[in-house]
CSV table of C-alpha atoms in Angstrom, one decimal:
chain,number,residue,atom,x,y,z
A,66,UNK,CA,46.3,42.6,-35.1
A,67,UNK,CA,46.2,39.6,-37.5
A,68,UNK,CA,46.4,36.2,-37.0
A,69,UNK,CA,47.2,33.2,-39.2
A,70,UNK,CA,45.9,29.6,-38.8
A,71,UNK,CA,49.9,29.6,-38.1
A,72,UNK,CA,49.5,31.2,-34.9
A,73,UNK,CA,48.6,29.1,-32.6
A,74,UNK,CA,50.1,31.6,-29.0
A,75,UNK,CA,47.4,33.0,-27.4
A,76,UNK,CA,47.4,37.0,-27.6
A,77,UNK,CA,48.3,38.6,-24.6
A,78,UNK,CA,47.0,40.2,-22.1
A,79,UNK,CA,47.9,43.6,-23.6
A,80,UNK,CA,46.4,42.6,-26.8
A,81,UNK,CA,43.3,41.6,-25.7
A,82,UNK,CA,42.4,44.9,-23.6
A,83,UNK,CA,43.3,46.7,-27.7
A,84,UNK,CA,40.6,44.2,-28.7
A,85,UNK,CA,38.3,45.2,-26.2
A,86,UNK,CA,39.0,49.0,-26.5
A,87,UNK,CA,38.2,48.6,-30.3
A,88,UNK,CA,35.3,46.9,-30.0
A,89,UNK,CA,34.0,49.6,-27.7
A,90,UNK,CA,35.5,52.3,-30.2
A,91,UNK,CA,33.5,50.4,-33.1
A,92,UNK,CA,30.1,51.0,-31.3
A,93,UNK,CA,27.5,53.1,-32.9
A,94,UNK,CA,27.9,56.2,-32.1
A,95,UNK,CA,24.7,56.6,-29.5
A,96,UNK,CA,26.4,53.4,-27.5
A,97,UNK,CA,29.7,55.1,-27.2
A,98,UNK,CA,29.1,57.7,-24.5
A,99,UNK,CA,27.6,55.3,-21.9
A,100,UNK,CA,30.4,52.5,-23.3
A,101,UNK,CA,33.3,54.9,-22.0
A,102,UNK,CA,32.1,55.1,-18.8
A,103,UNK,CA,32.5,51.5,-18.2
A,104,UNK,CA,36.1,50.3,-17.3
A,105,UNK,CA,37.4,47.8,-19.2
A,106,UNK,CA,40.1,45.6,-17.0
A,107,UNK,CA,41.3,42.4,-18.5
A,108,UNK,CA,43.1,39.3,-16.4
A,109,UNK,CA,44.7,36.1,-16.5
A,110,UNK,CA,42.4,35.0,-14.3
A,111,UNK,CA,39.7,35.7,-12.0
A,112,UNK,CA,40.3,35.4,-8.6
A,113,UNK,CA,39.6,32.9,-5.6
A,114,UNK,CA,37.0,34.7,-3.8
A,115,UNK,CA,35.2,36.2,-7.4
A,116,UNK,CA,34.9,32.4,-8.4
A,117,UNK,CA,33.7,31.0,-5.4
A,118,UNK,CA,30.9,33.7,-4.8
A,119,UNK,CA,29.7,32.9,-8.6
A,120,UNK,CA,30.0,29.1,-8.3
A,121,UNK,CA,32.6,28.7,-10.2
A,122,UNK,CA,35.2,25.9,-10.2
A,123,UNK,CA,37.2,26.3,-13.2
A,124,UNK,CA,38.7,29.3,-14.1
A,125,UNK,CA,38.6,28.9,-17.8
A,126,UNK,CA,34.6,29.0,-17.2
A,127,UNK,CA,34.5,32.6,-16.5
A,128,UNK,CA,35.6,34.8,-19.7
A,129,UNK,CA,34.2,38.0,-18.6
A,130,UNK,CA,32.1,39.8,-15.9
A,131,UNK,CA,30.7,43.2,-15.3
A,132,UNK,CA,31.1,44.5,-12.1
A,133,UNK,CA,28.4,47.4,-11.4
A,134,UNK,CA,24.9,48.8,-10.9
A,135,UNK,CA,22.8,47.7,-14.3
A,136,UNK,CA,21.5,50.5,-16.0
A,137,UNK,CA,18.4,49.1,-15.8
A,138,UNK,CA,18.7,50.0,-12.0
A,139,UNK,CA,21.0,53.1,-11.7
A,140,UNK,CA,18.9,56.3,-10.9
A,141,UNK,CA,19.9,60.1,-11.5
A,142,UNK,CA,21.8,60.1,-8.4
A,143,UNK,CA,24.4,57.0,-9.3
């Protein structure tokens, strides 16, 4: 995907989940395991309830979230 100062559409959905699944493929290679075993799941927008338990009034002010245990807190058994 290229864009020119031309291009002034916003990618879609569909083209942003390639970015994403590049970016992960571009990790170093030690990342890249543990990188495919999160989900990458990309939206319009966020919904209602996600927004209002973060605090959030805009919807434009959330641009991405993980969803899960940190890794700083899994254990063997997660």
């Amino acid at each position: 995907m290229s864009w020119t100062e031309d291009d002034r559409t916003a990618p879609s959905l569909g083209e942003v989940q390639a970015l994403a699944e590049a970016a992960r493929a571009a990790l170093p290679a030690a990342f890249r395991p543990a990188a495919r075993a999160v989900a990458i799941r990309v939206v319009e927008y966020a919904d209602e309830e996600v927004l209002r338990e973060l605090g959030i009034d805009d919807p434009f002010g959330l641009t991405g979230l993980y969803d899960g245990i940190p890794l700083t807190e899994k254990s063997v058994m997660d």
